[in-house]
mmCIF file of C-alpha atoms in Angstrom:
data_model
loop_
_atom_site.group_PDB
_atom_site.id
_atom_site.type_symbol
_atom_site.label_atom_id
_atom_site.label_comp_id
_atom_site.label_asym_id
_atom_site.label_seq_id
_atom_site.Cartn_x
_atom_site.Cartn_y
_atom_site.Cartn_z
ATOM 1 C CA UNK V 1 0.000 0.000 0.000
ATOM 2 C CA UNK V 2 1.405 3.326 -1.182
ATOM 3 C CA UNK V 3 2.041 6.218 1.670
ATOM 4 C CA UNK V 4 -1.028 8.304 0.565
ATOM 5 C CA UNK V 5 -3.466 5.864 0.361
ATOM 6 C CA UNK V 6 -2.405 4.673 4.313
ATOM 7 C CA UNK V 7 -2.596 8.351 4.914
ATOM 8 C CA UNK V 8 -6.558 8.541 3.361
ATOM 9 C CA UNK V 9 -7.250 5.428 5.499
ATOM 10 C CA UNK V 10 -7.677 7.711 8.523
ATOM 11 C CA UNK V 11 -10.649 10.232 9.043
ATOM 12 C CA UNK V 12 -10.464 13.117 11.351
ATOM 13 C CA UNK V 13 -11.305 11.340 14.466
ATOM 14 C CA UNK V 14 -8.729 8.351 14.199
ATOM 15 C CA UNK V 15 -6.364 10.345 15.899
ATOM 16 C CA UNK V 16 -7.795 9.753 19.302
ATOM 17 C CA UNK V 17 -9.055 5.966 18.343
ATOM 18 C CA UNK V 18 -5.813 5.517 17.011
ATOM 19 C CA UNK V 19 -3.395 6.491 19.988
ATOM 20 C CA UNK V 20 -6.093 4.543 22.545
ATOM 21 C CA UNK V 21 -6.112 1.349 20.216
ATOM 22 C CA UNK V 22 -1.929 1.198 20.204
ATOM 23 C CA UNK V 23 -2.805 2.097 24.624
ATOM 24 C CA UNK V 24 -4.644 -0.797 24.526
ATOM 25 C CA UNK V 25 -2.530 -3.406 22.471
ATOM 26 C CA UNK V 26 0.296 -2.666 24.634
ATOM 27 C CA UNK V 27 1.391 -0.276 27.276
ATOM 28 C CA UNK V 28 3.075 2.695 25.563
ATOM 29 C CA UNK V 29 5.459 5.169 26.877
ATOM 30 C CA UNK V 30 5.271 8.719 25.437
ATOM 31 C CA UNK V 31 7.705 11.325 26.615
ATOM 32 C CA UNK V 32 7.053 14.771 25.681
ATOM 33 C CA UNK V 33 9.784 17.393 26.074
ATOM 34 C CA UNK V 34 8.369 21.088 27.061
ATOM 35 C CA UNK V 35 5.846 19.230 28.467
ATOM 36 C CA UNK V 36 4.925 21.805 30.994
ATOM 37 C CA UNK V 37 4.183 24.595 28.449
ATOM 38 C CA UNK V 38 1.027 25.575 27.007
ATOM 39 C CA UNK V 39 0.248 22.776 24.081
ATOM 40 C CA UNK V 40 2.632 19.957 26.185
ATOM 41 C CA UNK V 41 0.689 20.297 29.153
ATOM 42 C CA UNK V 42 -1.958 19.214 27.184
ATOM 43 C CA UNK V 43 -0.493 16.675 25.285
ATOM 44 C CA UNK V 44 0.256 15.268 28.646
ATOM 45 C CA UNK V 45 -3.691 15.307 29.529
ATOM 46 C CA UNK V 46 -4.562 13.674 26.536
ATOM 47 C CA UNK V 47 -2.324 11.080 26.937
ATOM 48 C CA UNK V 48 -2.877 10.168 30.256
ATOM 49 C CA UNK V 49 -6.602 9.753 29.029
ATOM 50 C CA UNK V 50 -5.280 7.591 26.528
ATOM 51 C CA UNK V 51 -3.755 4.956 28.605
ATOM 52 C CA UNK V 52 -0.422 5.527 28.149
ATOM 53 C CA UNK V 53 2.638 6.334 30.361
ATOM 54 C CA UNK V 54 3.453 9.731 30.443
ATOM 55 C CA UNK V 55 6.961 11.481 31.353
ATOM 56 C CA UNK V 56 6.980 15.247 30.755
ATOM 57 C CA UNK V 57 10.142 16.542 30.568
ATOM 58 C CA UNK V 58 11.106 20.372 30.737
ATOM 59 C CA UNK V 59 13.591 22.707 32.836
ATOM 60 C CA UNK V 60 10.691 25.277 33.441
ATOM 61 C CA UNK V 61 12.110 28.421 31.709
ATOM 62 C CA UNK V 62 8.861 28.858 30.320
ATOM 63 C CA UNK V 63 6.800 26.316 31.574
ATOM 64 C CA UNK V 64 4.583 26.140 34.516
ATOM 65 C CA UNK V 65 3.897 23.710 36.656
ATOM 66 C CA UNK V 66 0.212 24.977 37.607
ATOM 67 C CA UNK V 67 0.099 23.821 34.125
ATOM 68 C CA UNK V 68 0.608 19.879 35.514
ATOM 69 C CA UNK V 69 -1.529 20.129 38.615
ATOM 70 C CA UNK V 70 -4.443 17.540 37.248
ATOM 71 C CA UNK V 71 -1.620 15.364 34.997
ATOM 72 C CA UNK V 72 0.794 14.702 38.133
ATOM 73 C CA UNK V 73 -2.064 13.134 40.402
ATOM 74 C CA UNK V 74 -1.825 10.275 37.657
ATOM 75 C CA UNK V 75 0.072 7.011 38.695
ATOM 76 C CA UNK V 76 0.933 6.814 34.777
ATOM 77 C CA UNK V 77 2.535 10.874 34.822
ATOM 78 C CA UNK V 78 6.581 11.012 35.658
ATOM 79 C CA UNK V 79 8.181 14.616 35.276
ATOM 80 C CA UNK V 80 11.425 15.271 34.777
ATOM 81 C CA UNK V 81 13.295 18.260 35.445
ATOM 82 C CA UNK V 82 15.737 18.829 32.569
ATOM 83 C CA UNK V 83 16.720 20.919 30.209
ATOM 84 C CA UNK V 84 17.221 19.371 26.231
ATOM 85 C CA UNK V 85 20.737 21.426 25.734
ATOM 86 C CA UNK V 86 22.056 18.773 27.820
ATOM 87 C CA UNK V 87 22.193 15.247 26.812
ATOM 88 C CA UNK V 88 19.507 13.199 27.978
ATOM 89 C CA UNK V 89 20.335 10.109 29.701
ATOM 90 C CA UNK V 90 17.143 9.000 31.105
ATOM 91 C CA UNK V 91 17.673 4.668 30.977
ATOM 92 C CA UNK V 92 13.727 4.636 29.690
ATOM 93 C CA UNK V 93 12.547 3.676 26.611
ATOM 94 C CA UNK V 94 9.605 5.399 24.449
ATOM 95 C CA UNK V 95 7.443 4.547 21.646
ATOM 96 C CA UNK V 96 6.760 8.582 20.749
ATOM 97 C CA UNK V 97 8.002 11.540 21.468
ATOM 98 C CA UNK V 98 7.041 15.136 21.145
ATOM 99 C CA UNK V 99 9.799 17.831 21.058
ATOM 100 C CA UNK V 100 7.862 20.798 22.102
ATOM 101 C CA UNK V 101 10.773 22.458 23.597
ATOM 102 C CA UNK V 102 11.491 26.052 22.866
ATOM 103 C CA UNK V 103 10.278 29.348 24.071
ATOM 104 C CA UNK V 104 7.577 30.390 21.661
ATOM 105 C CA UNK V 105 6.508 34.317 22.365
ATOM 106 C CA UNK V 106 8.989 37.166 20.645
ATOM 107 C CA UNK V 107 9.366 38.630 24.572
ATOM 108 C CA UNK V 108 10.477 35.001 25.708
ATOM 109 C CA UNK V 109 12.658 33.850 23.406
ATOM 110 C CA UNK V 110 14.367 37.208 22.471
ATOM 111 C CA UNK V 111 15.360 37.435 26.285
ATOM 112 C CA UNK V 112 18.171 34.797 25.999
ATOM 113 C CA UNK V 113 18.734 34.436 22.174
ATOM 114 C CA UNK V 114 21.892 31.984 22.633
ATOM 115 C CA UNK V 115 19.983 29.642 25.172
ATOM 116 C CA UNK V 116 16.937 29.825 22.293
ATOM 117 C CA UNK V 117 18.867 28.802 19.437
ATOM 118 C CA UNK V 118 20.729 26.117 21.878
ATOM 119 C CA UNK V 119 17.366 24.465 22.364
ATOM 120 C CA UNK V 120 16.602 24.194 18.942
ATOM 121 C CA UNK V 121 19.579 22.883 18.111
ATOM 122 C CA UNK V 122 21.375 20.761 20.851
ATOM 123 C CA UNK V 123 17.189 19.910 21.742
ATOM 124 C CA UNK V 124 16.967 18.122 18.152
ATOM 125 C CA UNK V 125 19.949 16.099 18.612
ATOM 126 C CA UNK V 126 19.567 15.160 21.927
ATOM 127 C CA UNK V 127 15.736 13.859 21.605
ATOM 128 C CA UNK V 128 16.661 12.138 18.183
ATOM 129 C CA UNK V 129 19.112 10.458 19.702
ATOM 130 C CA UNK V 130 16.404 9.369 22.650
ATOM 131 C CA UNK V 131 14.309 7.999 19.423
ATOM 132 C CA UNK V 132 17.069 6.590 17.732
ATOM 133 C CA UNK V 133 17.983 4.222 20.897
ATOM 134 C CA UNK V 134 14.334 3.581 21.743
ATOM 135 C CA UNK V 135 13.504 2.878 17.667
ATOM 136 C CA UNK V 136 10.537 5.547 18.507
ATOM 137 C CA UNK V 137 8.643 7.661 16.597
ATOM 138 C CA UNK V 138 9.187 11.707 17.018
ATOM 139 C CA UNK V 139 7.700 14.830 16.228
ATOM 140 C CA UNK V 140 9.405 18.324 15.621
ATOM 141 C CA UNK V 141 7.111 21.172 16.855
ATOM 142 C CA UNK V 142 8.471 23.844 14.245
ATOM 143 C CA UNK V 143 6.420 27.114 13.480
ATOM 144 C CA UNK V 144 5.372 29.368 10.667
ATOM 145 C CA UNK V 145 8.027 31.558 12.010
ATOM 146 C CA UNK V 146 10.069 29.415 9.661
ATOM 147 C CA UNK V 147 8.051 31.329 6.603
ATOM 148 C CA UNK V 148 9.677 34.318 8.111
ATOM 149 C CA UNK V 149 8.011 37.519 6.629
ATOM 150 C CA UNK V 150 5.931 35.749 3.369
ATOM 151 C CA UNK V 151 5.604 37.123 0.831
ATOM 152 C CA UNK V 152 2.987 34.496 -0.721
ATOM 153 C CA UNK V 153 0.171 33.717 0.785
ATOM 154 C CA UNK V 154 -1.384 31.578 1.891
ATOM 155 C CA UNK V 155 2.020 30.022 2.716
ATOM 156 C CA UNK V 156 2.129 25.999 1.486
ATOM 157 C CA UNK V 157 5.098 23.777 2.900
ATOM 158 C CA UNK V 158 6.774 24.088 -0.256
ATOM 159 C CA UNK V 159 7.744 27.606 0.017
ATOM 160 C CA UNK V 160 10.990 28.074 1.545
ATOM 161 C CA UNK V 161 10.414 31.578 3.569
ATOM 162 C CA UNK V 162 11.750 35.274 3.696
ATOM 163 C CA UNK V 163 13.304 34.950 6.848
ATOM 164 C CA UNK V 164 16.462 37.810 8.085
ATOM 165 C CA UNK V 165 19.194 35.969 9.671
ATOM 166 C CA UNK V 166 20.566 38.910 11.792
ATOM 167 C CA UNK V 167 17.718 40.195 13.122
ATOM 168 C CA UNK V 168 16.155 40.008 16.585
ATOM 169 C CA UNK V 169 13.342 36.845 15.065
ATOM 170 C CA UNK V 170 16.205 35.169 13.799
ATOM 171 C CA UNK V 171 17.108 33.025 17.379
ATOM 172 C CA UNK V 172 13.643 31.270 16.542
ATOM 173 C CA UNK V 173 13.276 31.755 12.903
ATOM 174 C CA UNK V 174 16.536 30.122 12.285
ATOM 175 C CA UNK V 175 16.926 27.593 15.088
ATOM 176 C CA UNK V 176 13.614 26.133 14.047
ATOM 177 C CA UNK V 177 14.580 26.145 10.264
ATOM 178 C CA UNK V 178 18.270 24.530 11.752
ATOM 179 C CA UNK V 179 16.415 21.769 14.020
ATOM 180 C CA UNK V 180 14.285 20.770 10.458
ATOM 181 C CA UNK V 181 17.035 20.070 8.528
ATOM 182 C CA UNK V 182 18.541 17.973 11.614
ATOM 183 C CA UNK V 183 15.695 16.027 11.693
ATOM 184 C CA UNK V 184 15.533 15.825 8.106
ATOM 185 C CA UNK V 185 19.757 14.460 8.030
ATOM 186 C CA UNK V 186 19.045 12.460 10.848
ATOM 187 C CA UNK V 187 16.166 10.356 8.893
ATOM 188 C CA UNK V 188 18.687 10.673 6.085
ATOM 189 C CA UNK V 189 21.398 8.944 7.954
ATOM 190 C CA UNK V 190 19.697 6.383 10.296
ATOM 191 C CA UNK V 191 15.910 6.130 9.249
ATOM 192 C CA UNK V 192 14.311 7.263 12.389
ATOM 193 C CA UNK V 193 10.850 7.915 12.135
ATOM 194 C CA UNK V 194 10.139 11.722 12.403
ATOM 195 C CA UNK V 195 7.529 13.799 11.858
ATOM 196 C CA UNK V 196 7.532 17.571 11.559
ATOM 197 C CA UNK V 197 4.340 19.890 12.355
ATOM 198 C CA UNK V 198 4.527 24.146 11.190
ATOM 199 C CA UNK V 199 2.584 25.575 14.350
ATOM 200 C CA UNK V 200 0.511 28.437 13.105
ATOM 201 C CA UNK V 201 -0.098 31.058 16.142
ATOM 202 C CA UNK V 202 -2.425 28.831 18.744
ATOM 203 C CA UNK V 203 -4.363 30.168 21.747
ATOM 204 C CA UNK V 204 -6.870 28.766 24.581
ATOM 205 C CA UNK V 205 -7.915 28.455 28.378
ATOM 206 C CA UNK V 206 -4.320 28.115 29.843
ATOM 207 C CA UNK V 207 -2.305 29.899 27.920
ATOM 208 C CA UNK V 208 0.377 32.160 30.714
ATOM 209 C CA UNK V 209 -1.025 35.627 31.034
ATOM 210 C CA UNK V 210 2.006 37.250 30.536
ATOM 211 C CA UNK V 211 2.957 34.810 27.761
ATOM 212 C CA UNK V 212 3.730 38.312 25.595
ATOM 213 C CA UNK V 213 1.500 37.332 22.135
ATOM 214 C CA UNK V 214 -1.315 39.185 20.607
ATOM 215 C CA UNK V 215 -4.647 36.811 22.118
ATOM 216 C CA UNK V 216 -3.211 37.081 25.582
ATOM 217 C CA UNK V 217 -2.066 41.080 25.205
ATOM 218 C CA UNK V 218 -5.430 41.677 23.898
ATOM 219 C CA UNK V 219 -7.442 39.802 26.660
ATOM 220 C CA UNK V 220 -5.799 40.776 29.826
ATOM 221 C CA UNK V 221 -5.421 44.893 28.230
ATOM 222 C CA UNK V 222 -9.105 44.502 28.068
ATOM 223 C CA UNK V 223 -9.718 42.799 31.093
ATOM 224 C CA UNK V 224 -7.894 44.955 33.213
ATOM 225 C CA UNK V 225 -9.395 48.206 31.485
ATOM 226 C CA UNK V 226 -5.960 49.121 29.962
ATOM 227 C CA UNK V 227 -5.328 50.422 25.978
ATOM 228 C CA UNK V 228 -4.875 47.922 23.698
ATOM 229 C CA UNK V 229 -1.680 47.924 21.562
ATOM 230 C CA UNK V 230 -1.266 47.692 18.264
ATOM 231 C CA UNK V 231 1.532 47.593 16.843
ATOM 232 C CA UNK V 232 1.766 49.233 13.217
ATOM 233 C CA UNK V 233 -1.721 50.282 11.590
ATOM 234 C CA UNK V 234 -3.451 47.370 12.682
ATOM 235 C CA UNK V 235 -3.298 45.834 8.778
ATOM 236 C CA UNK V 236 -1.232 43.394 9.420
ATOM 237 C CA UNK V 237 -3.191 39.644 10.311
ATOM 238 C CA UNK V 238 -2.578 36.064 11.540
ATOM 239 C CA UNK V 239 -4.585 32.823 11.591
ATOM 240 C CA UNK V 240 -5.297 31.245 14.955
ATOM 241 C CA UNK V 241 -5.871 28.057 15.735
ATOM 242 C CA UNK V 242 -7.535 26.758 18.889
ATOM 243 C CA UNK V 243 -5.574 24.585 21.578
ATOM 244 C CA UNK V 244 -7.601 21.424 21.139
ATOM 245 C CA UNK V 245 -7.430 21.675 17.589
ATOM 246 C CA UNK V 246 -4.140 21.608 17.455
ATOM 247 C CA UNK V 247 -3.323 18.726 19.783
ATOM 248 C CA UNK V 248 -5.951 17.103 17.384
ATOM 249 C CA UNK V 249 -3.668 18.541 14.729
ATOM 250 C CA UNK V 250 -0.581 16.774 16.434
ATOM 251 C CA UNK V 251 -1.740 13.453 17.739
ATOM 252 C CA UNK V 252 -2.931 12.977 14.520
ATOM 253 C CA UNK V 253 0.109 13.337 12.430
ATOM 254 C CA UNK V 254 2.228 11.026 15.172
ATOM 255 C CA UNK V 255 -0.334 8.058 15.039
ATOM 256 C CA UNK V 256 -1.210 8.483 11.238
ATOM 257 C CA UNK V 257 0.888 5.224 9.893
ATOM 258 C CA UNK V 258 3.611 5.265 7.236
ATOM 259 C CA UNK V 259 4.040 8.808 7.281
ATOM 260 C CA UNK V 260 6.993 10.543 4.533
ATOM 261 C CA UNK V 261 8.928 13.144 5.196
ATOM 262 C CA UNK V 262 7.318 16.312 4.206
ATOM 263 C CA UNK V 263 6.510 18.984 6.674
ATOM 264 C CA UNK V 264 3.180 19.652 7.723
ATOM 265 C CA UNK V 265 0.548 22.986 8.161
ATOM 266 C CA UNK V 266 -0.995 22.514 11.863
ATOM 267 C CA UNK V 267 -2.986 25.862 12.011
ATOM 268 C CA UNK V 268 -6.252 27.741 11.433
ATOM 269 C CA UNK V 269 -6.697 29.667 7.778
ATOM 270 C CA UNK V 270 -9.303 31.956 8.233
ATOM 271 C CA UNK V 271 -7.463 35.196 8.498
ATOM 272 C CA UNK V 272 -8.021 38.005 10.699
ATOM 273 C CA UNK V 273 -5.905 42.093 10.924
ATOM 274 C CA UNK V 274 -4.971 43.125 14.138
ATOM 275 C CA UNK V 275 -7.753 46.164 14.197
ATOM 276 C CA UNK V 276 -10.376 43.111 13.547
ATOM 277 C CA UNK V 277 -9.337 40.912 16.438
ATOM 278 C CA UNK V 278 -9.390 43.820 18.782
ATOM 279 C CA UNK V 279 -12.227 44.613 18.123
ATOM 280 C CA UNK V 280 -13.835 41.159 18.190
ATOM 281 C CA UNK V 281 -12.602 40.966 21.676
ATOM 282 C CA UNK V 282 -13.820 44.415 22.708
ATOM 283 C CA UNK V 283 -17.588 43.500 21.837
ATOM 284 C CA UNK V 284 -16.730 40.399 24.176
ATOM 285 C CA UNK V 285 -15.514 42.284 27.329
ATOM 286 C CA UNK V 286 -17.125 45.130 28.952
ATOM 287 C CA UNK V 287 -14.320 47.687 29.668
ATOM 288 C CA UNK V 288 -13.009 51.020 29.103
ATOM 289 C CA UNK V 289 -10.047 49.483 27.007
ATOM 290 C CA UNK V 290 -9.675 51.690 23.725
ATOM 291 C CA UNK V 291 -7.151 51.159 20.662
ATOM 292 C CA UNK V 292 -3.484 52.910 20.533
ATOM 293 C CA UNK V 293 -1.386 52.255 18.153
ATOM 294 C CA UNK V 294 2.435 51.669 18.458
ATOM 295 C CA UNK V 295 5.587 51.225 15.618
ATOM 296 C CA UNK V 296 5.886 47.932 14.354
ATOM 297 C CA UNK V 297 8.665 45.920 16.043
ATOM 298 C CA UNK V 298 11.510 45.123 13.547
ATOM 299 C CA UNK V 299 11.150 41.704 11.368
ATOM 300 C CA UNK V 300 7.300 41.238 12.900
ATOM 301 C CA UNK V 301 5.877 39.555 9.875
ATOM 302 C CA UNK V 302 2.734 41.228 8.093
ATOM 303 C CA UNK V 303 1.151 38.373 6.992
ATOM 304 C CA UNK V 304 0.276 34.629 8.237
ATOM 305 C CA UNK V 305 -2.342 32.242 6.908
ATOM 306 C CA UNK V 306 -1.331 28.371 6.298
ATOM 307 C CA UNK V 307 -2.225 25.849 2.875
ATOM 308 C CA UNK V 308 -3.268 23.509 5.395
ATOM 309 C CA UNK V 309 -4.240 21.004 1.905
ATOM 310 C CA UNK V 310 -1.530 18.826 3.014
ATOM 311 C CA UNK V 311 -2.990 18.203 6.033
ATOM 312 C CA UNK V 312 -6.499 17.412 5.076
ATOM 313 C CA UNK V 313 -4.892 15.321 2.486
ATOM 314 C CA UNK V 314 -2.656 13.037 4.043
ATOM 315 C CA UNK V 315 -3.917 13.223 7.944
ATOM 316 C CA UNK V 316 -7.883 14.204 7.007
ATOM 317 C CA UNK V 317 -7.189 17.007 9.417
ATOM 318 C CA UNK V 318 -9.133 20.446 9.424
ATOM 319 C CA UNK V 319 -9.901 22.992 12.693
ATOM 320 C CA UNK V 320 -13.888 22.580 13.868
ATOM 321 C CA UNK V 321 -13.289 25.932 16.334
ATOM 322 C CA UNK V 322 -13.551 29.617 14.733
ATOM 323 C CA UNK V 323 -12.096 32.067 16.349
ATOM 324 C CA UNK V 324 -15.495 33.838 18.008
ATOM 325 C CA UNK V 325 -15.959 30.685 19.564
ATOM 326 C CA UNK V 326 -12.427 29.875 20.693
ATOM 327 C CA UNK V 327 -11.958 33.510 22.129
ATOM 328 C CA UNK V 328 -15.131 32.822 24.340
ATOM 329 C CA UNK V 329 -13.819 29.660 25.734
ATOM 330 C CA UNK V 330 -10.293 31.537 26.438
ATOM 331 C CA UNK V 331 -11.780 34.755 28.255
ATOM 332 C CA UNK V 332 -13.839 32.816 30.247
#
């Protein structure tokens, strides 16, 4: 059976009905590095539902471990503190793993941009060489980031980016576009089983209040009664794509069998400026918040929107939660 007819086998659901069938047939380790962030937290959860045993691993520059409080009650959850620069030793062996480890918000990962690129880097190594001694399946979390400033749109996998190497994006841009290509050698060069996923921007209940990106800027500005900031005229947009959708998005790729190598979308494309999600949210919150307007930071990209064609293609992946409804669930 060729790859794409295996990968039209599955329908949007299988992802969960997968993972709990494998649960079932035998008891399956999953370790998922930045497991205490905002999507690996929940990885974790779903997991755990699944059957499986769990070990989160993170050093908790960015993570939080409020964000474990329901997953560490669990008999089947182990966490690890450890940070993926450094070699991981850990004697266990995994059937999947999830390298969700990197800083993900401009603020965040521009505040140490040596110990950001590190963790892409040394981070890809380290966890392929985890998969490579437990024969295990792995995922790369990259980003659009690696699209850098498009100028195409919407952006497919095949297009290879507009992305400035010296600027203050390029600790993420590049170290994401860097841990691909490792991934991509390393598959080359001893046939481990990766996947890769392009994160388009993703938002929910949970996400760090001072996490530093536009959903959460917007909310808390307008929950506390403060202006809300836009940067530039407001023209510029982005496609978002809410949380459970996207650990849909993931599980999905991991479990869908005899996967290639191509790079997948994982995001949202309906489209929205600046000016119009502000103003969604202000009809949602009662406040005094108003709009002001601030110079565009250097490198912020103008436009995002994913080809997510690939996706519903080979994974029958698509997002079921628009953005009125996601932003309801997340204020609340």
């Amino acid at each position: 059976m060729n790859t794409v007819t295996e990968f039209k086998r599955l329908k949007p659901s299988a992802a969960s009905h997968s993972a709990r069938r494998a649960a079932a047939e035998k008891q399956r380790k999953v370790l998922i590095a930045g497991g205490a962030g905002f999507l690996g937290s929940r990885l974790c959860s779903r997991y755990l539902e699944y059957g499986y045993e769990v070990t989160c691993l993170d050093n908790l520059s960015t993570g939080r471990l409020c964000n474990l409080k329901q997953q560490s009650r669990n008999p089947k959850f182990t966490f690890i503190h450890h940070d993926v620069v450094n070699p991981i030793n850990q004697k266990g062996r995994y059937d999947f793993i999830f390298n969700m480890a990197c800083p993900a918000s401009p603020p965040k990962y521009q505040s140490d941009p040596i110990q950001t690129m590190k963790t892409s880097i040394y981070g890809a190594f380290n966890l392929l060489d985890v998969a490579r001694r437990s024969n295990a399946k792995i995922l790369q979390a990259s980003t659009s980031e690696i699209y850098g400033d498009p100028d195409v749109t919407p952006q497919t996998e095949r297009y290879q980016g507009n992305v400035n190497t010296v600027g203050p994006r390029s600790c993420y841009d590049e170290g994401k576009r860097a841990a691909e290509s490792i991934f991509h050698d390393h598959r080359e060069t001893y046939g481990t089983d990766i996947r890769i996923a392009r994160i388009f921007n993703t938002y929910g209940p949970g996400m760090d209040p001072l996490d530093g990106r536009v959903v959460s800027n917007f909310i808390n500005q307008a929950l506390d009664g403060q202006p809300i900031t836009i940067y530039g005229d407001g023209s510029q947009s982005r496609s978002f794509c809410y949380l459970d959708d996207m650990v849909d998005g993931l599980i999905t790729l991991m479990h869908t069998p005899g996967t290639r190598f191509e790079p997948i979308n994982i995001g949202n494309p309906d489209e929205f400026t600046m000016v119009e999600l502000a103003n969604l949210i202000l009809k949602k919150i009662t406040t005094l918040s108003r709009i002001t307007y601030s110079d565009l930071p250097e490198d912020d990209p103008k436009q995002r929107r994913p080809d997510i064609s690939r996706a519903k293609k080979y994974l029958g992946w698509a997002p079921k939660i628009g953005l009125d409804q996601g932003l309801d669930r997340t204020i609340a």
